[in-house]
Amino acid sequence: HIWRGSMPELADESIEWESFYRSYIRTYLERDVADLINSKNLVKFNNFMQCIAARVGELFNADSIAQDIGVSNKTITEWTSILESSGIIRLLQPYEKNISKRAIKSPKIYFMDTGLVCYLVGWSSSQTAMNGAMSGGLFENFIVSEIIKSYYNAGHDTKHIYFYRDKDKKEIDLIIEKDNILYPIEIKKSAHPTLDMAKHFSVLSKNSEKTVGQGCILCQCNKMLYLSEDIISVPVEFL
């Protein structure tokens, strides 16, 4: 499912995956992007999309991407804005309110469709995607995008969905803030959740203005399981 993607047309299994995404990219570049950038840069923009796809779940670094593509930092910022306004990607913002001065301030990159990621990086089968070095990041991308889309479908604002990372390598994959309560979520490809996976949730307690709610590990376990009084593991199928 992650490899196939969530484009409505692909619900029809008779539609060939590669030709669909090839046509999708061509149409997107010719219809949506061509009017926004110089036509001579369309090839570089396509390379830029491939470069971004290879970085899902990573911190956004315009300088690094600009060096790889051979354009300016300003151009990368503009092109990223095009992808985000088109609904292709989401830059997830960090949570840095009253926790630590060492908190990372750069956003993380996620695509809203994992099938498009797989096409852009050249994974021609689900087995390739599952066994590749990026499989964990792809799994994380899927979870994050599905949660964001569930908010969209319910008509809810997504501005209170964050992540946390600091310079001491403490990280929380997702933080959902609601009614001044912070709900930490860790995303793991593993089917065997452990309490240690939630060890960084405690950093949120440093924020005296917010309450820390039920923590969750989203993973490939086969049933819900309380790992402690305030940490629960939840199967990804529950999304």
PDB file of C-alpha atoms in Angstrom:
ATOM      1  CA  HIS A   1       0.000   0.000   0.000  1.00  0.00           C
ATOM      2  CA  ILE A   2       2.826   2.420   0.866  1.00  0.00           C
ATOM      3  CA  TRP A   3       4.602   1.692  -2.414  1.00  0.00           C
ATOM      4  CA  ARG A   4       1.456   1.852  -4.564  1.00  0.00           C
ATOM      5  CA  GLY A   5       0.489   5.214  -3.101  1.00  0.00           C
ATOM      6  CA  SER A   6      -2.831   6.833  -2.305  1.00  0.00           C
ATOM      7  CA  MET A   7      -3.732   8.553  -5.563  1.00  0.00           C
ATOM      8  CA  PRO A   8      -7.476   7.884  -6.153  1.00  0.00           C
ATOM      9  CA  GLU A   9      -6.862   6.643  -9.693  1.00  0.00           C
ATOM     10  CA  LEU A  10      -4.573   3.890  -8.432  1.00  0.00           C
ATOM     11  CA  ALA A  11      -7.424   2.299  -6.508  1.00  0.00           C
ATOM     12  CA  ASP A  12      -8.084   0.713  -9.896  1.00  0.00           C
ATOM     13  CA  GLU A  13      -5.495  -2.070  -9.900  1.00  0.00           C
ATOM     14  CA  SER A  14      -5.607  -2.296 -13.673  1.00  0.00           C
ATOM     15  CA  ILE A  15      -3.812   1.061 -13.912  1.00  0.00           C
ATOM     16  CA  GLU A  16      -0.084   0.539 -14.356  1.00  0.00           C
ATOM     17  CA  TRP A  17       1.873   2.202 -11.543  1.00  0.00           C
ATOM     18  CA  GLU A  18       4.935   3.454 -13.400  1.00  0.00           C
ATOM     19  CA  SER A  19       3.097   4.902 -16.384  1.00  0.00           C
ATOM     20  CA  PHE A  20       0.622   6.632 -14.064  1.00  0.00           C
ATOM     21  CA  TYR A  21       3.313   8.442 -12.081  1.00  0.00           C
ATOM     22  CA  ARG A  22       5.337   9.233 -15.198  1.00  0.00           C
ATOM     23  CA  SER A  23       2.255  10.911 -16.669  1.00  0.00           C
ATOM     24  CA  TYR A  24       1.501  12.587 -13.341  1.00  0.00           C
ATOM     25  CA  ILE A  25       4.963  14.165 -13.151  1.00  0.00           C
ATOM     26  CA  ARG A  26       4.882  15.276 -16.795  1.00  0.00           C
ATOM     27  CA  THR A  27       1.455  16.882 -16.354  1.00  0.00           C
ATOM     28  CA  TYR A  28       2.495  18.543 -13.105  1.00  0.00           C
ATOM     29  CA  LEU A  29       5.628  20.043 -14.652  1.00  0.00           C
ATOM     30  CA  GLU A  30       3.920  21.187 -17.856  1.00  0.00           C
ATOM     31  CA  ARG A  31       0.697  22.480 -16.305  1.00  0.00           C
ATOM     32  CA  ASP A  32       1.437  23.626 -12.756  1.00  0.00           C
ATOM     33  CA  VAL A  33       5.147  24.420 -12.730  1.00  0.00           C
ATOM     34  CA  ALA A  34       5.923  25.752 -16.216  1.00  0.00           C
ATOM     35  CA  ASP A  35       4.087  29.025 -15.568  1.00  0.00           C
ATOM     36  CA  LEU A  36       5.959  29.591 -12.312  1.00  0.00           C
ATOM     37  CA  ILE A  37       9.576  28.993 -13.309  1.00  0.00           C
ATOM     38  CA  ASN A  38      11.749  29.482 -16.372  1.00  0.00           C
ATOM     39  CA  SER A  39      11.053  26.632 -18.789  1.00  0.00           C
ATOM     40  CA  LYS A  40      14.777  25.902 -19.130  1.00  0.00           C
ATOM     41  CA  ASN A  41      14.787  24.946 -15.439  1.00  0.00           C
ATOM     42  CA  LEU A  42      12.097  22.244 -15.738  1.00  0.00           C
ATOM     43  CA  VAL A  43      14.695  19.478 -15.932  1.00  0.00           C
ATOM     44  CA  LYS A  44      16.447  20.829 -12.845  1.00  0.00           C
ATOM     45  CA  PHE A  45      13.095  21.133 -11.082  1.00  0.00           C
ATOM     46  CA  ASN A  46      12.450  17.458 -11.809  1.00  0.00           C
ATOM     47  CA  ASN A  47      15.897  16.663 -10.384  1.00  0.00           C
ATOM     48  CA  PHE A  48      15.001  18.786  -7.387  1.00  0.00           C
ATOM     49  CA  MET A  49      11.861  16.704  -6.788  1.00  0.00           C
ATOM     50  CA  GLN A  50      13.949  13.523  -6.908  1.00  0.00           C
ATOM     51  CA  CYS A  51      16.437  15.047  -4.478  1.00  0.00           C
ATOM     52  CA  ILE A  52      13.664  16.038  -2.069  1.00  0.00           C
ATOM     53  CA  ALA A  53      12.103  12.568  -2.307  1.00  0.00           C
ATOM     54  CA  ALA A  54      15.406  10.997  -1.252  1.00  0.00           C
ATOM     55  CA  ARG A  55      15.289  13.114   1.918  1.00  0.00           C
ATOM     56  CA  VAL A  56      11.845  12.271   3.310  1.00  0.00           C
ATOM     57  CA  GLY A  57      11.806  12.359   7.090  1.00  0.00           C
ATOM     58  CA  GLU A  58      15.013  14.415   7.166  1.00  0.00           C
ATOM     59  CA  LEU A  59      15.619  18.010   8.168  1.00  0.00           C
ATOM     60  CA  PHE A  60      15.208  20.499   5.345  1.00  0.00           C
ATOM     61  CA  ASN A  61      18.621  21.849   4.320  1.00  0.00           C
ATOM     62  CA  ALA A  62      18.363  24.264   1.396  1.00  0.00           C
ATOM     63  CA  ASP A  63      22.143  24.681   1.134  1.00  0.00           C
ATOM     64  CA  SER A  64      22.757  20.948   0.720  1.00  0.00           C
ATOM     65  CA  ILE A  65      19.983  20.562  -1.852  1.00  0.00           C
ATOM     66  CA  ALA A  66      21.174  23.626  -3.782  1.00  0.00           C
ATOM     67  CA  GLN A  67      24.674  22.137  -4.068  1.00  0.00           C
ATOM     68  CA  ASP A  68      23.282  18.826  -5.341  1.00  0.00           C
ATOM     69  CA  ILE A  69      21.048  20.459  -7.962  1.00  0.00           C
ATOM     70  CA  GLY A  70      23.370  23.282  -9.012  1.00  0.00           C
ATOM     71  CA  VAL A  71      21.068  26.215  -8.285  1.00  0.00           C
ATOM     72  CA  SER A  72      20.988  28.945  -5.653  1.00  0.00           C
ATOM     73  CA  ASN A  73      19.701  28.620  -2.103  1.00  0.00           C
ATOM     74  CA  LYS A  74      17.009  31.175  -2.976  1.00  0.00           C
ATOM     75  CA  THR A  75      15.839  29.026  -5.902  1.00  0.00           C
ATOM     76  CA  ILE A  76      15.526  25.958  -3.662  1.00  0.00           C
ATOM     77  CA  THR A  77      13.435  27.969  -1.204  1.00  0.00           C
ATOM     78  CA  GLU A  78      11.165  29.148  -4.038  1.00  0.00           C
ATOM     79  CA  TRP A  79      10.818  25.674  -5.534  1.00  0.00           C
ATOM     80  CA  THR A  80      10.075  24.159  -2.130  1.00  0.00           C
ATOM     81  CA  SER A  81       7.311  26.715  -1.701  1.00  0.00           C
ATOM     82  CA  ILE A  82       5.856  25.624  -5.062  1.00  0.00           C
ATOM     83  CA  LEU A  83       5.819  21.963  -3.982  1.00  0.00           C
ATOM     84  CA  GLU A  84       4.225  22.806  -0.651  1.00  0.00           C
ATOM     85  CA  SER A  85       1.562  25.127  -2.093  1.00  0.00           C
ATOM     86  CA  SER A  86       0.763  22.404  -4.663  1.00  0.00           C
ATOM     87  CA  GLY A  87       0.120  19.923  -1.872  1.00  0.00           C
ATOM     88  CA  ILE A  88       2.988  17.688  -3.015  1.00  0.00           C
ATOM     89  CA  ILE A  89       5.037  18.028   0.174  1.00  0.00           C
ATOM     90  CA  ARG A  90       4.611  19.210   3.740  1.00  0.00           C
ATOM     91  CA  LEU A  91       7.349  20.899   5.746  1.00  0.00           C
ATOM     92  CA  LEU A  92       6.573  19.794   9.285  1.00  0.00           C
ATOM     93  CA  GLN A  93       7.586  22.492  11.752  1.00  0.00           C
ATOM     94  CA  PRO A  94       9.559  21.766  14.945  1.00  0.00           C
ATOM     95  CA  TYR A  95       8.111  22.197  18.407  1.00  0.00           C
ATOM     96  CA  GLU A  96      10.396  24.549  20.292  1.00  0.00           C
ATOM     97  CA  LYS A  97       8.164  26.316  22.799  1.00  0.00           C
ATOM     98  CA  ASN A  98       9.718  26.637  26.254  1.00  0.00           C
ATOM     99  CA  ILE A  99      11.542  23.299  26.165  1.00  0.00           C
ATOM    100  CA  SER A 100      15.196  23.771  25.248  1.00  0.00           C
ATOM    101  CA  LYS A 101      17.377  26.412  23.674  1.00  0.00           C
ATOM    102  CA  ARG A 102      19.109  23.521  21.916  1.00  0.00           C
ATOM    103  CA  ALA A 103      15.978  22.610  19.941  1.00  0.00           C
ATOM    104  CA  ILE A 104      16.456  22.317  16.179  1.00  0.00           C
ATOM    105  CA  LYS A 105      14.557  24.996  14.269  1.00  0.00           C
ATOM    106  CA  SER A 106      14.607  23.476  10.766  1.00  0.00           C
ATOM    107  CA  PRO A 107      11.455  21.741   9.459  1.00  0.00           C
ATOM    108  CA  LYS A 108      11.304  18.146   8.234  1.00  0.00           C
ATOM    109  CA  ILE A 109      10.367  17.068   4.715  1.00  0.00           C
ATOM    110  CA  TYR A 110       7.408  14.806   4.007  1.00  0.00           C
ATOM    111  CA  PHE A 111       5.560  13.952   0.796  1.00  0.00           C
ATOM    112  CA  MET A 112       1.787  13.662   0.913  1.00  0.00           C
ATOM    113  CA  ASP A 113       1.881  10.559  -1.297  1.00  0.00           C
ATOM    114  CA  THR A 114       4.380   7.768  -0.670  1.00  0.00           C
ATOM    115  CA  GLY A 115       3.828   6.234  -4.102  1.00  0.00           C
ATOM    116  CA  LEU A 116       5.212   9.416  -5.638  1.00  0.00           C
ATOM    117  CA  VAL A 117       8.279   9.142  -3.384  1.00  0.00           C
ATOM    118  CA  CYS A 118       8.886   5.577  -4.557  1.00  0.00           C
ATOM    119  CA  TYR A 119       8.559   6.588  -8.200  1.00  0.00           C
ATOM    120  CA  LEU A 120      10.888   9.572  -7.867  1.00  0.00           C
ATOM    121  CA  VAL A 121      13.652   7.575  -6.177  1.00  0.00           C
ATOM    122  CA  GLY A 122      13.292   4.716  -8.660  1.00  0.00           C
ATOM    123  CA  TRP A 123      11.835   1.879  -6.566  1.00  0.00           C
ATOM    124  CA  SER A 124      10.049  -0.288  -9.101  1.00  0.00           C
ATOM    125  CA  SER A 125       8.513  -2.725  -6.600  1.00  0.00           C
ATOM    126  CA  SER A 126       7.222  -2.827  -3.036  1.00  0.00           C
ATOM    127  CA  GLN A 127       9.977  -5.310  -2.141  1.00  0.00           C
ATOM    128  CA  THR A 128      12.638  -2.793  -3.201  1.00  0.00           C
ATOM    129  CA  ALA A 129      11.011  -0.094  -1.097  1.00  0.00           C
ATOM    130  CA  MET A 130      10.632  -2.366   1.933  1.00  0.00           C
ATOM    131  CA  ASN A 131      14.220  -3.592   1.890  1.00  0.00           C
ATOM    132  CA  GLY A 132      15.954  -0.337   0.981  1.00  0.00           C
ATOM    133  CA  ALA A 133      17.966   1.916   3.263  1.00  0.00           C
ATOM    134  CA  MET A 134      15.130   4.460   3.236  1.00  0.00           C
ATOM    135  CA  SER A 135      12.421   2.019   4.318  1.00  0.00           C
ATOM    136  CA  GLY A 136      12.210   3.420   7.844  1.00  0.00           C
ATOM    137  CA  GLY A 137      11.933   6.987   6.566  1.00  0.00           C
ATOM    138  CA  LEU A 138       9.327   5.940   4.012  1.00  0.00           C
ATOM    139  CA  PHE A 139       7.284   4.205   6.720  1.00  0.00           C
ATOM    140  CA  GLU A 140       7.510   7.353   8.861  1.00  0.00           C
ATOM    141  CA  ASN A 141       6.469   9.491   5.881  1.00  0.00           C
ATOM    142  CA  PHE A 142       3.417   7.290   5.363  1.00  0.00           C
ATOM    143  CA  ILE A 143       2.282   7.637   8.988  1.00  0.00           C
ATOM    144  CA  VAL A 144       2.814  11.402   9.091  1.00  0.00           C
ATOM    145  CA  SER A 145       1.034  12.012   5.788  1.00  0.00           C
ATOM    146  CA  GLU A 146      -1.914   9.798   6.768  1.00  0.00           C
ATOM    147  CA  ILE A 147      -2.364  11.678  10.048  1.00  0.00           C
ATOM    148  CA  ILE A 148      -2.205  15.037   8.281  1.00  0.00           C
ATOM    149  CA  LYS A 149      -4.697  13.876   5.642  1.00  0.00           C
ATOM    150  CA  SER A 150      -7.058  12.620   8.358  1.00  0.00           C
ATOM    151  CA  TYR A 151      -7.041  16.144   9.785  1.00  0.00           C
ATOM    152  CA  TYR A 152      -7.767  17.601   6.346  1.00  0.00           C
ATOM    153  CA  ASN A 153     -10.636  15.167   5.795  1.00  0.00           C
ATOM    154  CA  ALA A 154     -12.170  16.083   9.154  1.00  0.00           C
ATOM    155  CA  GLY A 155     -11.821  19.805   8.431  1.00  0.00           C
ATOM    156  CA  HIS A 156      -9.294  20.334  11.233  1.00  0.00           C
ATOM    157  CA  ASP A 157      -6.309  22.688  11.224  1.00  0.00           C
ATOM    158  CA  THR A 158      -2.929  20.947  11.063  1.00  0.00           C
ATOM    159  CA  LYS A 159      -0.842  23.800  12.451  1.00  0.00           C
ATOM    160  CA  HIS A 160      -0.590  22.094  15.844  1.00  0.00           C
ATOM    161  CA  ILE A 161       1.172  18.990  14.489  1.00  0.00           C
ATOM    162  CA  TYR A 162       4.922  19.151  15.123  1.00  0.00           C
ATOM    163  CA  PHE A 163       8.067  17.118  15.685  1.00  0.00           C
ATOM    164  CA  TYR A 164      10.904  17.633  18.158  1.00  0.00           C
ATOM    165  CA  ARG A 165      14.634  17.290  17.800  1.00  0.00           C
ATOM    166  CA  ASP A 166      17.498  18.921  19.629  1.00  0.00           C
ATOM    167  CA  LYS A 167      21.264  19.130  19.321  1.00  0.00           C
ATOM    168  CA  ASP A 168      21.600  16.381  21.935  1.00  0.00           C
ATOM    169  CA  LYS A 169      19.910  13.979  19.445  1.00  0.00           C
ATOM    170  CA  LYS A 170      16.740  13.706  21.479  1.00  0.00           C
ATOM    171  CA  GLU A 171      13.858  13.307  19.064  1.00  0.00           C
ATOM    172  CA  ILE A 172      10.095  12.807  19.026  1.00  0.00           C
ATOM    173  CA  ASP A 173       8.650  11.937  15.616  1.00  0.00           C
ATOM    174  CA  LEU A 174       5.323  13.692  16.137  1.00  0.00           C
ATOM    175  CA  ILE A 175       3.782  15.970  18.734  1.00  0.00           C
ATOM    176  CA  ILE A 176       0.097  16.776  18.500  1.00  0.00           C
ATOM    177  CA  GLU A 177      -1.027  19.718  20.601  1.00  0.00           C
ATOM    178  CA  LYS A 178      -4.675  19.949  21.603  1.00  0.00           C
ATOM    179  CA  ASP A 179      -6.256  22.022  24.368  1.00  0.00           C
ATOM    180  CA  ASN A 180      -2.819  22.798  25.856  1.00  0.00           C
ATOM    181  CA  ILE A 181      -2.008  19.077  26.055  1.00  0.00           C
ATOM    182  CA  LEU A 182       0.985  17.638  24.168  1.00  0.00           C
ATOM    183  CA  TYR A 183       0.592  14.105  22.803  1.00  0.00           C
ATOM    184  CA  PRO A 184       3.952  12.577  21.786  1.00  0.00           C
ATOM    185  CA  ILE A 185       4.106   9.913  19.076  1.00  0.00           C
ATOM    186  CA  GLU A 186       7.015   7.710  18.047  1.00  0.00           C
ATOM    187  CA  ILE A 187       6.889   5.924  14.696  1.00  0.00           C
ATOM    188  CA  LYS A 188       8.663   2.591  14.348  1.00  0.00           C
ATOM    189  CA  LYS A 189       8.737   0.083  11.512  1.00  0.00           C
ATOM    190  CA  SER A 190       9.284  -2.632  14.121  1.00  0.00           C
ATOM    191  CA  ALA A 191       6.543  -5.065  15.161  1.00  0.00           C
ATOM    192  CA  HIS A 192       7.979  -5.290  18.685  1.00  0.00           C
ATOM    193  CA  PRO A 193       7.482  -2.001  20.579  1.00  0.00           C
ATOM    194  CA  THR A 194       9.426  -1.332  23.760  1.00  0.00           C
ATOM    195  CA  LEU A 195       9.177   1.347  26.401  1.00  0.00           C
ATOM    196  CA  ASP A 196      12.685   2.496  25.483  1.00  0.00           C
ATOM    197  CA  MET A 197      11.311   3.736  22.149  1.00  0.00           C
ATOM    198  CA  ALA A 198       9.499   6.462  24.107  1.00  0.00           C
ATOM    199  CA  LYS A 199      12.491   7.512  26.183  1.00  0.00           C
ATOM    200  CA  HIS A 200      12.592  11.046  24.779  1.00  0.00           C
ATOM    201  CA  PHE A 201       8.954  11.841  25.560  1.00  0.00           C
ATOM    202  CA  SER A 202      10.119  13.140  28.929  1.00  0.00           C
ATOM    203  CA  VAL A 203      11.665  16.258  27.351  1.00  0.00           C
ATOM    204  CA  LEU A 204       8.155  17.656  26.978  1.00  0.00           C
ATOM    205  CA  SER A 205       7.753  17.807  30.743  1.00  0.00           C
ATOM    206  CA  LYS A 206      10.210  20.734  30.726  1.00  0.00           C
ATOM    207  CA  ASN A 207       7.414  22.907  29.354  1.00  0.00           C
ATOM    208  CA  SER A 208       5.655  24.117  32.492  1.00  0.00           C
ATOM    209  CA  GLU A 209       2.855  25.709  30.477  1.00  0.00           C
ATOM    210  CA  LYS A 210       1.649  22.458  28.890  1.00  0.00           C
ATOM    211  CA  THR A 211       0.454  19.081  30.118  1.00  0.00           C
ATOM    212  CA  VAL A 212       1.892  15.926  28.563  1.00  0.00           C
ATOM    213  CA  GLY A 213      -0.849  13.512  27.552  1.00  0.00           C
ATOM    214  CA  GLN A 214      -0.972   9.873  26.502  1.00  0.00           C
ATOM    215  CA  GLY A 215       2.142   8.855  24.582  1.00  0.00           C
ATOM    216  CA  CYS A 216       1.907   6.522  21.620  1.00  0.00           C
ATOM    217  CA  ILE A 217       4.182   4.253  19.603  1.00  0.00           C
ATOM    218  CA  LEU A 218       2.761   3.641  16.142  1.00  0.00           C
ATOM    219  CA  CYS A 219       4.271   0.472  14.730  1.00  0.00           C
ATOM    220  CA  GLN A 220       3.573  -2.868  13.054  1.00  0.00           C
ATOM    221  CA  CYS A 221       2.454  -4.667  16.216  1.00  0.00           C
ATOM    222  CA  ASN A 222      -0.707  -6.764  15.856  1.00  0.00           C
ATOM    223  CA  LYS A 223      -2.716  -5.328  18.767  1.00  0.00           C
ATOM    224  CA  MET A 224      -2.895  -2.363  21.122  1.00  0.00           C
ATOM    225  CA  LEU A 225      -0.703  -2.771  24.172  1.00  0.00           C
ATOM    226  CA  TYR A 226      -0.050  -0.608  27.221  1.00  0.00           C
ATOM    227  CA  LEU A 227       3.704  -0.440  27.793  1.00  0.00           C
ATOM    228  CA  SER A 228       3.199   1.728  30.876  1.00  0.00           C
ATOM    229  CA  GLU A 229       0.447   3.758  32.459  1.00  0.00           C
ATOM    230  CA  ASP A 230       0.901   6.578  29.949  1.00  0.00           C
ATOM    231  CA  ILE A 231       2.533   4.868  26.918  1.00  0.00           C
ATOM    232  CA  ILE A 232       0.560   2.713  24.481  1.00  0.00           C
ATOM    233  CA  SER A 233       1.598   0.930  21.303  1.00  0.00           C
ATOM    234  CA  VAL A 234      -0.889   1.075  18.424  1.00  0.00           C
ATOM    235  CA  PRO A 235      -0.919  -0.944  15.161  1.00  0.00           C
ATOM    236  CA  VAL A 236      -0.463   1.176  12.037  1.00  0.00           C
ATOM    237  CA  GLU A 237      -3.659  -0.393  10.644  1.00  0.00           C
ATOM    238  CA  PHE A 238      -5.618   1.697  13.153  1.00  0.00           C
ATOM    239  CA  LEU A 239      -4.873   4.864  11.173  1.00  0.00           C
TER     240      LEU A 239
END
